[in-house]
Short mmCIF file of C-alpha atoms in Angstrom, two decimals:
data_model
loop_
_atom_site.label_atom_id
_atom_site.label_comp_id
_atom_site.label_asym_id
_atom_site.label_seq_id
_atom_site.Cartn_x
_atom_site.Cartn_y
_atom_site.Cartn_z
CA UNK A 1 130.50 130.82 66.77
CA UNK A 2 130.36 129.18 63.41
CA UNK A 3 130.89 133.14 61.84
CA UNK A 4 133.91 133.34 64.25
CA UNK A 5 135.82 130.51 63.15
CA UNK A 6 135.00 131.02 59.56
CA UNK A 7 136.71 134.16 60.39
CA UNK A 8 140.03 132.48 62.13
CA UNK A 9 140.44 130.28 58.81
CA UNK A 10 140.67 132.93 56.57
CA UNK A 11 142.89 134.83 58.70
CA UNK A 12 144.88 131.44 58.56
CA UNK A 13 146.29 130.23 55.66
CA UNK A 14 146.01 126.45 55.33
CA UNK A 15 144.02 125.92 57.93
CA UNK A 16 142.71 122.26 59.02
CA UNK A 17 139.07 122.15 60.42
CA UNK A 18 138.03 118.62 61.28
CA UNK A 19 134.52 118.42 63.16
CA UNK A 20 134.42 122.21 63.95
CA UNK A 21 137.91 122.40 65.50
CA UNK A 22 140.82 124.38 64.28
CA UNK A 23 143.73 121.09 64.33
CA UNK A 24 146.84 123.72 63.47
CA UNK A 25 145.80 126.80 65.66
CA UNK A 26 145.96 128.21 67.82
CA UNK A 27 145.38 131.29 65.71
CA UNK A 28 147.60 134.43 66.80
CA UNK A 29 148.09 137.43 65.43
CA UNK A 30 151.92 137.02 63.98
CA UNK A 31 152.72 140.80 63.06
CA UNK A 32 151.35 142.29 66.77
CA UNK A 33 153.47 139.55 68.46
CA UNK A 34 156.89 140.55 66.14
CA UNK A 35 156.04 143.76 66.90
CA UNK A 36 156.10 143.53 70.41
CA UNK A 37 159.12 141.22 70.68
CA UNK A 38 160.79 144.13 68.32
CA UNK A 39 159.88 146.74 70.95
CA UNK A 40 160.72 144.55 73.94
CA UNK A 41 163.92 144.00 72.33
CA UNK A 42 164.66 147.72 72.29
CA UNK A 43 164.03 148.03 75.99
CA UNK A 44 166.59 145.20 76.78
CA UNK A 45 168.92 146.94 74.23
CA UNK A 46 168.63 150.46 75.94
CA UNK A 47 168.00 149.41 79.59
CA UNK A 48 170.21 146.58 80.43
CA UNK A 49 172.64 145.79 77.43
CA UNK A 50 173.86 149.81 76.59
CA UNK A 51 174.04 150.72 80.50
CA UNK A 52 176.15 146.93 81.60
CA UNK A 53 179.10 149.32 82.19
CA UNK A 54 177.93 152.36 83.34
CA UNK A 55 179.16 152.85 86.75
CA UNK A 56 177.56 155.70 87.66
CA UNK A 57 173.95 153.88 88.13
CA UNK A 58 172.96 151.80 91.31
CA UNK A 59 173.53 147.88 91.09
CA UNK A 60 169.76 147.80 92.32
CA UNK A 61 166.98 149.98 93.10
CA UNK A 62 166.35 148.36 96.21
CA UNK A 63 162.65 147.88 97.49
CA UNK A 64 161.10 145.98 100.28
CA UNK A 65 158.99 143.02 99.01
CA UNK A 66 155.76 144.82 99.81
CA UNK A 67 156.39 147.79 98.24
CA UNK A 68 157.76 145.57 95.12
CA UNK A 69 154.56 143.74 94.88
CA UNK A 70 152.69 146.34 94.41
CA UNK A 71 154.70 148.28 92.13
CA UNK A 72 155.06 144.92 89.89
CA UNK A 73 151.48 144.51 90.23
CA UNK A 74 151.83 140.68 89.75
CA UNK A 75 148.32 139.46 90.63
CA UNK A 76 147.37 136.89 87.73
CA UNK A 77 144.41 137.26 85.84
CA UNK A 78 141.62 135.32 84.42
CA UNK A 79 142.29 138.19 81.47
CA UNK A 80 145.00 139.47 79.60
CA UNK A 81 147.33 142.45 79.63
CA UNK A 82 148.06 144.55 76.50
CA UNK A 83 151.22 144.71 75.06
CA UNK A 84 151.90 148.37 76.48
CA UNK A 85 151.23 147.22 79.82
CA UNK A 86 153.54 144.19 79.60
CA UNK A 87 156.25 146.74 77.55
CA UNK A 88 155.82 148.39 81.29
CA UNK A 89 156.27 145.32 83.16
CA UNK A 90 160.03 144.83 81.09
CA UNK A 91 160.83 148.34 82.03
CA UNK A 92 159.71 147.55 85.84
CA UNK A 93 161.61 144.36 85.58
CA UNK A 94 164.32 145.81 84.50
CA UNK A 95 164.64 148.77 87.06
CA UNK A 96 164.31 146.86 89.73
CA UNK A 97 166.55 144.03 89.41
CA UNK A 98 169.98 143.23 90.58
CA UNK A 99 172.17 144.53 87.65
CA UNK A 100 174.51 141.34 87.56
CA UNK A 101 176.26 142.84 84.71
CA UNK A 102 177.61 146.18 86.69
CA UNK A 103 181.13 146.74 87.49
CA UNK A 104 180.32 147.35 91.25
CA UNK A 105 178.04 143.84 91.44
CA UNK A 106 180.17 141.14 93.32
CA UNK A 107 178.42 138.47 94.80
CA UNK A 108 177.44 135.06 94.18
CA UNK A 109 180.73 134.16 92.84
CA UNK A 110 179.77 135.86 89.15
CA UNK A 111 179.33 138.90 87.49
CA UNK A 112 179.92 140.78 84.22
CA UNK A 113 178.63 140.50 80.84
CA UNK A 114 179.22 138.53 77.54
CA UNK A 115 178.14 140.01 74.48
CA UNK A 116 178.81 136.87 72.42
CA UNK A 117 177.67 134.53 75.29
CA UNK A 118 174.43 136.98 75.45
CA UNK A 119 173.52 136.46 71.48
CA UNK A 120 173.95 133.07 72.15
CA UNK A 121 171.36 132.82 74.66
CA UNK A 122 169.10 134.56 72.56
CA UNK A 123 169.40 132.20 69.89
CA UNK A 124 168.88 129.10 72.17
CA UNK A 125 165.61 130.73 73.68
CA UNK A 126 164.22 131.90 70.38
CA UNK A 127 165.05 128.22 68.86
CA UNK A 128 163.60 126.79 72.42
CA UNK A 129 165.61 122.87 71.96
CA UNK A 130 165.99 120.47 74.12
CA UNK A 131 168.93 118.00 73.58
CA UNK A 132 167.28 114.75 74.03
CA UNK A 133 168.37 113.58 70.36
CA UNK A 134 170.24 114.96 67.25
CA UNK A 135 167.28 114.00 65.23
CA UNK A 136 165.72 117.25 67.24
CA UNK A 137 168.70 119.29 67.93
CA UNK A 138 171.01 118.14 65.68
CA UNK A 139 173.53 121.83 65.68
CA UNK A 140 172.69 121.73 69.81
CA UNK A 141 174.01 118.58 70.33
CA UNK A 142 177.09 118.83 68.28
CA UNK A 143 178.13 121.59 70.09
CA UNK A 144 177.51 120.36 73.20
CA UNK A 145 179.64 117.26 72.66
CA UNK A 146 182.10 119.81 71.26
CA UNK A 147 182.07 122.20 74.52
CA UNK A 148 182.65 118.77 76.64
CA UNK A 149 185.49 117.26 74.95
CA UNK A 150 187.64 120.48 74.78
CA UNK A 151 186.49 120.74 78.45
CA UNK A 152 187.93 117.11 79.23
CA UNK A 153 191.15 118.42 77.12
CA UNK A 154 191.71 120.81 80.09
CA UNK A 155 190.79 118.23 82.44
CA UNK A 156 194.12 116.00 80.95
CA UNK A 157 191.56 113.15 80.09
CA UNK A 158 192.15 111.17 76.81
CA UNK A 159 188.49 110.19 76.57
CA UNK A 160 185.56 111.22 79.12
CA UNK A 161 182.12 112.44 78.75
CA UNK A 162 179.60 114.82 80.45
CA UNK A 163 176.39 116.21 81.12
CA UNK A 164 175.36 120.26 81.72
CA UNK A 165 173.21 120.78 85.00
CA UNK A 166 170.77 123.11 86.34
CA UNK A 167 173.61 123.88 88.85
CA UNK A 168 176.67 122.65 90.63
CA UNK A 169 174.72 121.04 93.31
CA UNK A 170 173.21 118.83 91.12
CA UNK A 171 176.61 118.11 89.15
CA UNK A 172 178.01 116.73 92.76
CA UNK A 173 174.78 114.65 93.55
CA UNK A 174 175.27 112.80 89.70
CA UNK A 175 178.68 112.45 91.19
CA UNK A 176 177.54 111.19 94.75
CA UNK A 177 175.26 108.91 92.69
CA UNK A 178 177.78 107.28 90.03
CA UNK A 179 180.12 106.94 93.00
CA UNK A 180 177.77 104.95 95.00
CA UNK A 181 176.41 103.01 91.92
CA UNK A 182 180.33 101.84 90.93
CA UNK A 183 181.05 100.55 94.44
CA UNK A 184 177.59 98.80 94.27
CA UNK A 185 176.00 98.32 91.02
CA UNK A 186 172.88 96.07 92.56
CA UNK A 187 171.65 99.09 94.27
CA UNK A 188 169.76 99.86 91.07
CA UNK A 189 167.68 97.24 91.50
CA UNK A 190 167.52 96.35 95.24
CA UNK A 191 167.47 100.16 96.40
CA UNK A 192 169.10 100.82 99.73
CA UNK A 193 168.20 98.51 101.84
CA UNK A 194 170.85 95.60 101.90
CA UNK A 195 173.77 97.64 101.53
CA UNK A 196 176.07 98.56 104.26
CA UNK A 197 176.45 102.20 106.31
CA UNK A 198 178.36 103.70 103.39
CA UNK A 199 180.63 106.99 104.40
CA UNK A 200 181.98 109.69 102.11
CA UNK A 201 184.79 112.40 102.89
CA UNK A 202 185.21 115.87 102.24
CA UNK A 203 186.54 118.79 103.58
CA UNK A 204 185.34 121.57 106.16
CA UNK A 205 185.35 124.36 103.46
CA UNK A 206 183.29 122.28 101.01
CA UNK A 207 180.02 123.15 99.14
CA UNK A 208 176.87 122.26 101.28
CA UNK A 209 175.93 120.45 98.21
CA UNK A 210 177.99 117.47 99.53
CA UNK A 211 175.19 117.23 102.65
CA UNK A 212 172.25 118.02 100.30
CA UNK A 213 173.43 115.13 98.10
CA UNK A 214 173.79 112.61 100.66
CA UNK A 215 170.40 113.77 102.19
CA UNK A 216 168.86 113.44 98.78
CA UNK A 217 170.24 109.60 97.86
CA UNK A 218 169.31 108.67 101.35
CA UNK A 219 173.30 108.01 102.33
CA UNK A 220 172.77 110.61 105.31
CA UNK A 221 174.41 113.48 106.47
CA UNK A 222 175.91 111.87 109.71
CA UNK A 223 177.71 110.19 107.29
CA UNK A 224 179.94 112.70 105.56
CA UNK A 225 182.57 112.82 107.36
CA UNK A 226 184.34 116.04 107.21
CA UNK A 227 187.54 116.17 106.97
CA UNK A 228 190.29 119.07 108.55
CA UNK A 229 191.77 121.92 106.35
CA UNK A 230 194.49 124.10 107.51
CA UNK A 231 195.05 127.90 107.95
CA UNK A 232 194.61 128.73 104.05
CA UNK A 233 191.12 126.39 104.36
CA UNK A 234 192.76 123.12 102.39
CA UNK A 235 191.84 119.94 103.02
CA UNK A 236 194.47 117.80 105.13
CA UNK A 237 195.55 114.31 103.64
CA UNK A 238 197.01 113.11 106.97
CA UNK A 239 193.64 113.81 108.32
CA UNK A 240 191.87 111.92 105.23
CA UNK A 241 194.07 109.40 105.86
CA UNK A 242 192.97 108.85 109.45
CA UNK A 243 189.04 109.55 109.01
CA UNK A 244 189.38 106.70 105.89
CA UNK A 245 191.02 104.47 108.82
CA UNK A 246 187.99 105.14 111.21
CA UNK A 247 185.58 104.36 109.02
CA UNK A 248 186.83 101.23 108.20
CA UNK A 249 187.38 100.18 111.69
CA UNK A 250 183.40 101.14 112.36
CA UNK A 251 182.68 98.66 110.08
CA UNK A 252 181.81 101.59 107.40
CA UNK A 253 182.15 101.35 103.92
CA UNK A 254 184.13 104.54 102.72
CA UNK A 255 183.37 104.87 98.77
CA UNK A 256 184.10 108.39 98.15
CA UNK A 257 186.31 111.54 98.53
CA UNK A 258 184.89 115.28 97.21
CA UNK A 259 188.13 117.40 96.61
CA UNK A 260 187.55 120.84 96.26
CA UNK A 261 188.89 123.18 93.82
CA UNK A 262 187.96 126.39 94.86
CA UNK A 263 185.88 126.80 98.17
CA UNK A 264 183.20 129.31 98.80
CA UNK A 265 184.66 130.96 101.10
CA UNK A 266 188.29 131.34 100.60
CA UNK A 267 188.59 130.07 97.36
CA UNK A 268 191.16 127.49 98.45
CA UNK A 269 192.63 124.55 96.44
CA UNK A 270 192.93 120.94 97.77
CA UNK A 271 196.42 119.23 97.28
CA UNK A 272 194.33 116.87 94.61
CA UNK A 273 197.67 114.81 94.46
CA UNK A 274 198.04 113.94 97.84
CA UNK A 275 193.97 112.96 97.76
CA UNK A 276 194.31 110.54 94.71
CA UNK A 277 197.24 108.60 96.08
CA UNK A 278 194.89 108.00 99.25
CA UNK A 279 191.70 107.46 97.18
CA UNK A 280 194.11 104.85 94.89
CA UNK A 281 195.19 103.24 98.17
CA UNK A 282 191.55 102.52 99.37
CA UNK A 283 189.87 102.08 96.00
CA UNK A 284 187.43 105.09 96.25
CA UNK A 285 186.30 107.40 93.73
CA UNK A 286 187.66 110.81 93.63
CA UNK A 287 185.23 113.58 92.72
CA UNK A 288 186.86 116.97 92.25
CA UNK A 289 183.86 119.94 92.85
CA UNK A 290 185.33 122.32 90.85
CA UNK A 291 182.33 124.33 90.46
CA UNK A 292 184.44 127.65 91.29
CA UNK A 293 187.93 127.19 90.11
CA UNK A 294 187.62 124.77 87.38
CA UNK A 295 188.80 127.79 85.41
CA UNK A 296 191.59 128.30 86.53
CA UNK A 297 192.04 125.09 84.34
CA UNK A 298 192.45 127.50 81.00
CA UNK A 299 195.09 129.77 82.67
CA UNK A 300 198.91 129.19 81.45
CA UNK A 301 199.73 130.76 85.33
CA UNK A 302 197.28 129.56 87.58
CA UNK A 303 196.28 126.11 86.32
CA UNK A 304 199.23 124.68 88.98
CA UNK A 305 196.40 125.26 91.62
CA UNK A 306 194.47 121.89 90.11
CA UNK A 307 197.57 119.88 89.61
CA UNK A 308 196.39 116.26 89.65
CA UNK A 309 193.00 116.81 88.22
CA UNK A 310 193.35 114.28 86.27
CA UNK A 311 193.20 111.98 88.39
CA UNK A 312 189.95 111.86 89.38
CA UNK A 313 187.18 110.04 88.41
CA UNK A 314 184.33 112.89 87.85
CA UNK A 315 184.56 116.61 88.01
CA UNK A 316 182.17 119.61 88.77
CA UNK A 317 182.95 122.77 86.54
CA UNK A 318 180.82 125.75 85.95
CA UNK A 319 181.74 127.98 82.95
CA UNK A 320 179.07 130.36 84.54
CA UNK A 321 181.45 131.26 87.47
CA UNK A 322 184.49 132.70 85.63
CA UNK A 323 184.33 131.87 81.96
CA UNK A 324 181.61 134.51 81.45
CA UNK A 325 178.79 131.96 80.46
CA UNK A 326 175.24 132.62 81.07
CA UNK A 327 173.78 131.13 84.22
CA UNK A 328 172.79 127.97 84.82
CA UNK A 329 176.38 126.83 82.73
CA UNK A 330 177.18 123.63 84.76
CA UNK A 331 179.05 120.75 83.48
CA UNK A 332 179.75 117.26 85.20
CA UNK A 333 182.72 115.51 83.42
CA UNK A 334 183.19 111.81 83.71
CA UNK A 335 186.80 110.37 83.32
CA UNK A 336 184.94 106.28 82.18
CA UNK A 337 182.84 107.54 79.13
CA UNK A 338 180.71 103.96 79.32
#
């Protein structure tokens, strides 16, 4: 043993040994591992980036999950592979996945490729930050402050502020949750138990996110109230208007409205307008889930579809949907930056 690690310290340059163990290990062999990265960069090059619009190859090469297993041979080990066997795996990877990035792919409300957005990616993986602080992601954070405030621009906020999620479901719930906390800020410390039945609206065409939410914050899902839409699958304001009205006279407490800005299904618009002047008239906050069409936002033609986004008080948007960004690219916006 003692041979070994006199071994591992000349092999590493500075090392620190204190009481027989290696402090600045662990020891790896650098020019194998840039090696392989270099090779498994090739692959990626070749297979996935070089063929994105090639229409003549399958968006998949379906297989059942049985089959797949095997062929993936995924088993973990109490020993490791070498690096032509994990080379194989990225080729296997590859040729069996959904190619999100071919012409004919069109589901999930995304598709295509970035070349630019792609590099970027690579950078932010290779670099692995985390946000938490400019003192450890100092160019990170700028430009995440500087994605959010021209973000707000389209928005028509003067000031505002935002956080990127791990999805638009999770943007609404933050929006569910600063809702609930403005109507009553004690529930911080008191928790849920002496407030009253609180109620939220939003439309029949919304994101199940809005039940998921409630579910999760312990509002309940009998109490999103769901509100009309007509032929085109908008939400109704005369049928707000009335469910608002209801919930008040059941001794409710109504404290927010989700608008929707594209809907899953039909990709229809709210009248966001119409919504504010009811959410001004019974002091509730307006969340617009814009997960969807929050692009349309940066389009001279068809940024009439959010008219009166700026009147709400937080906003879903996910640059992953339309803007070309790499998934998970989802931003909740704030209108009260405190």
């Amino acid at each position: 043993v003692g041979i070994g690690k006199q071994e591992m310290l000349q092999k590493k340059k500075n090392a620190v040994l204190v009481d027989g163990v290696i402090l600045n290990g662990p020891i790896m062999d650098s020019k194998a591992g840039e090696k392989f990265v270099e090779e498994a960069c090739k692959i990626i090059m070749e297979e996935v980036i070089q063929k994105a619009d090639d229409v003549t190859g399958k968006v998949c090469e379906w297989q059942a999950p049985e089959t797949l297993k095997q062929i993936l041979d995924l088993e973990m080990r109490d020993t490791g592979e070498s690096h032509q066997k994990l080379l194989q795996l990225c080729r296997d990877v590859i040729q069996y996945s959904v190619k999100t990035s071919h012409p004919r792919f069109f589901n999930q409300l995304y598709a295509g490729i970035d070349y630019y957005s792609l590099v970027a990616r690579f950078l932010t993986e290779a670099l692995n930050p985390s946000v938490y602080t400019y003192e450890v992601s100092p160019v990170f954070l700028l430009v995440e402050e500087a994605v959010i405030k021209k973000m707000i621009e389209f928005i028509g906020w003067e000031e505002g502020d935002g956080i990127f999620n791990p999805g638009g479901s999770v943007s609404n719930m933050y929006a569910m949750n600063l809702a609930r906390y403005k109507f009553c800020p004690e529930i911080k410390e008191k928790g849920l138990s002496g407030l009253p039945r609180l109620v939220l609206f939003t439309s029949e065409e919304s994101h199940y996110s809005m039940k998921k939410a409630a579910s999760f914050l312990g509002i309940g899902t009998e109490n999103v109230y769901f509100i009309k839409t007509d032929e085109r699958g908008k939400m109704i304001p005369e049928e707000l208007e009335k469910q608002v009205q209801r919930a008040r006279k059941e001794g409710s407490a109504p404290f927010l409205v989700c608008a929707t800005a594209g809907t899953t299904v039909l990709g229809a618009f709210d009248p966001l307008d119409k919504i504010a002047d009811i959410c001004e008239k019974h002091g509730l906050w307006l969340h617009v889930d814009a997960s969807w069409g929050g692009s349309a936002l940066i389009s001279r033609k068809h940024r009439r579809l959010l008219h009166g986004i700026h009147r709400a008080d937080s906003v879903a948007w996910n640059p992953h949907k339309m803007l070309l960004a790499g998934i998970q690219c989802c931003a909740l916006l704030v209108k009260d930056n405190s």
